[in-house]
Short mmCIF file of C-alpha atoms in Angstrom, two decimals:
data_model
loop_
_atom_site.label_atom_id
_atom_site.label_comp_id
_atom_site.label_asym_id
_atom_site.label_seq_id
_atom_site.Cartn_x
_atom_site.Cartn_y
_atom_site.Cartn_z
CA UNK A 1 191.00 145.02 152.02
CA UNK A 2 192.03 144.15 148.44
CA UNK A 3 193.57 140.92 149.63
CA UNK A 4 190.31 139.83 151.30
CA UNK A 5 188.42 140.75 148.14
CA UNK A 6 190.73 138.58 145.99
CA UNK A 7 190.39 135.74 148.49
CA UNK A 8 186.58 135.98 148.36
CA UNK A 9 186.68 135.85 144.55
CA UNK A 10 188.96 132.79 144.64
CA UNK A 11 186.60 131.03 147.07
CA UNK A 12 183.65 131.77 144.75
CA UNK A 13 185.57 130.46 141.74
CA UNK A 14 186.52 127.29 143.61
CA UNK A 15 182.89 126.75 144.63
CA UNK A 16 181.78 127.22 141.03
CA UNK A 17 184.41 124.79 139.78
CA UNK A 18 183.46 122.25 142.46
CA UNK A 19 179.79 122.54 141.48
CA UNK A 20 180.63 121.97 137.81
CA UNK A 21 182.71 118.91 138.67
CA UNK A 22 179.89 117.49 140.82
CA UNK A 23 177.31 117.89 138.07
CA UNK A 24 179.55 116.84 135.17
CA UNK A 25 178.58 113.17 135.50
CA UNK A 26 174.87 114.04 135.52
CA UNK A 27 175.24 116.25 132.46
CA UNK A 28 177.17 113.63 130.50
CA UNK A 29 174.64 110.94 131.46
CA UNK A 30 171.81 113.18 130.25
CA UNK A 31 173.67 113.73 126.98
CA UNK A 32 174.25 110.00 126.52
CA UNK A 33 170.54 109.29 127.20
CA UNK A 34 169.50 112.04 124.78
CA UNK A 35 171.71 110.60 122.03
CA UNK A 36 170.38 107.09 122.69
CA UNK A 37 166.76 108.20 122.38
CA UNK A 38 167.56 110.34 119.35
CA UNK A 39 169.11 107.31 117.67
CA UNK A 40 166.00 105.24 118.37
CA UNK A 41 163.76 107.96 116.98
CA UNK A 42 165.89 108.15 113.85
CA UNK A 43 165.53 104.40 113.43
CA UNK A 44 161.74 104.73 113.68
CA UNK A 45 161.49 107.71 111.32
CA UNK A 46 160.48 105.53 108.33
CA UNK A 47 157.86 103.83 110.53
CA UNK A 48 156.32 107.13 111.61
CA UNK A 49 156.27 108.29 107.99
CA UNK A 50 154.66 105.02 106.86
CA UNK A 51 152.03 105.20 109.60
CA UNK A 52 151.28 108.85 108.85
CA UNK A 53 150.79 108.06 105.15
CA UNK A 54 148.71 104.91 105.72
CA UNK A 55 146.93 105.36 109.07
CA UNK A 56 143.48 105.17 107.48
CA UNK A 57 144.21 101.77 105.91
CA UNK A 58 144.27 98.52 107.88
CA UNK A 59 147.83 98.30 109.24
CA UNK A 60 149.27 95.11 110.62
CA UNK A 61 152.21 94.56 112.90
CA UNK A 62 153.93 92.67 110.08
CA UNK A 63 153.59 95.60 107.68
CA UNK A 64 154.93 98.13 110.13
CA UNK A 65 157.76 95.98 111.52
CA UNK A 66 158.93 95.28 107.96
CA UNK A 67 159.18 99.02 107.42
CA UNK A 68 161.56 99.14 110.39
CA UNK A 69 163.47 96.05 109.17
CA UNK A 70 162.83 94.37 112.51
CA UNK A 71 161.19 91.17 113.60
CA UNK A 72 157.67 91.50 115.00
CA UNK A 73 158.68 90.74 118.58
CA UNK A 74 161.73 93.01 118.55
CA UNK A 75 159.72 95.82 116.95
CA UNK A 76 157.00 95.60 119.62
CA UNK A 77 159.48 96.12 122.45
CA UNK A 78 161.50 98.72 120.57
CA UNK A 79 158.43 100.75 119.57
CA UNK A 80 157.03 100.69 123.08
CA UNK A 81 160.36 101.72 124.60
CA UNK A 82 160.45 104.78 122.34
CA UNK A 83 156.79 105.86 122.28
CA UNK A 84 155.52 104.47 125.58
CA UNK A 85 152.66 102.83 123.65
CA UNK A 86 152.01 99.66 121.74
CA UNK A 87 151.49 100.02 118.00
CA UNK A 88 147.75 99.49 118.49
CA UNK A 89 147.56 102.23 121.14
CA UNK A 90 149.61 104.59 118.99
CA UNK A 91 147.43 104.00 115.93
CA UNK A 92 144.22 104.43 117.92
CA UNK A 93 145.45 107.75 119.32
CA UNK A 94 146.54 108.97 115.88
CA UNK A 95 143.20 107.98 114.35
CA UNK A 96 141.23 109.64 117.15
CA UNK A 97 143.27 112.83 116.74
CA UNK A 98 142.61 112.84 112.98
CA UNK A 99 138.91 112.19 113.64
CA UNK A 100 138.81 115.13 116.04
CA UNK A 101 140.23 117.37 113.29
CA UNK A 102 137.59 116.13 110.84
CA UNK A 103 134.81 116.62 113.38
CA UNK A 104 135.92 120.22 113.76
CA UNK A 105 136.57 120.97 110.08
CA UNK A 106 134.24 118.85 107.95
CA UNK A 107 130.58 118.14 107.47
CA UNK A 108 131.07 114.39 107.04
CA UNK A 109 128.81 112.32 109.25
CA UNK A 110 130.26 110.49 112.26
CA UNK A 111 130.33 107.06 110.61
CA UNK A 112 132.09 108.43 107.51
CA UNK A 113 134.71 110.10 109.69
CA UNK A 114 135.33 106.86 111.57
CA UNK A 115 135.92 104.97 108.33
CA UNK A 116 137.94 107.86 106.87
CA UNK A 117 140.47 107.66 109.70
CA UNK A 118 140.72 103.88 109.70
CA UNK A 119 138.27 102.59 112.29
CA UNK A 120 136.66 99.48 110.86
CA UNK A 121 133.45 99.70 112.86
CA UNK A 122 131.40 102.49 114.37
CA UNK A 123 131.28 100.99 117.86
CA UNK A 124 135.09 100.76 118.12
CA UNK A 125 135.36 104.35 116.88
CA UNK A 126 132.92 105.59 119.54
CA UNK A 127 134.71 103.71 122.33
CA UNK A 128 138.19 104.80 121.19
CA UNK A 129 137.14 108.43 120.84
CA UNK A 130 135.45 108.43 124.24
CA UNK A 131 138.51 106.84 125.86
CA UNK A 132 140.70 109.71 124.66
CA UNK A 133 138.30 112.66 124.87
CA UNK A 134 135.75 111.65 127.50
CA UNK A 135 132.81 112.06 125.10
CA UNK A 136 131.59 110.24 122.00
CA UNK A 137 132.25 111.76 118.57
CA UNK A 138 128.61 112.84 118.34
CA UNK A 139 128.71 114.50 121.77
CA UNK A 140 131.96 116.22 120.76
CA UNK A 141 130.44 117.55 117.54
CA UNK A 142 127.23 118.63 119.27
CA UNK A 143 129.21 120.47 121.97
CA UNK A 144 131.19 122.23 119.27
CA UNK A 145 128.07 123.40 117.43
CA UNK A 146 126.38 124.61 120.62
CA UNK A 147 129.59 126.47 121.63
CA UNK A 148 129.77 128.28 118.30
CA UNK A 149 126.12 129.45 118.39
#
């Protein structure tokens, strides 16, 4: 009886070891991919900081790619591979998110909020906000005030 018990434990240990060996390659590939992405994010850290500090100002591809010490074309591909967005898409999303915060927390009018977060015209602000939230900034604010009543 003890011998069968020991044999069963050995079989379980062998199965566990076999499973670890099978998945070792997957685990190391995941670790390599994680380190690769982490390295890219580290390289873009100054860019994210620059964008965060200057998102409300007109930002050009030249300005941002210089921050990364990359050419314009290389930066475009690199940025998109890391974020999944172009710089323009990323900036629009950041600005819309900041506008949403201001719509919730301030009494500034809609046009002032658009300019405050870096949209250069009201129409583009409305379209960008609606693209991300499904409603215009005014509709968003009105829904908020009717919800809180």
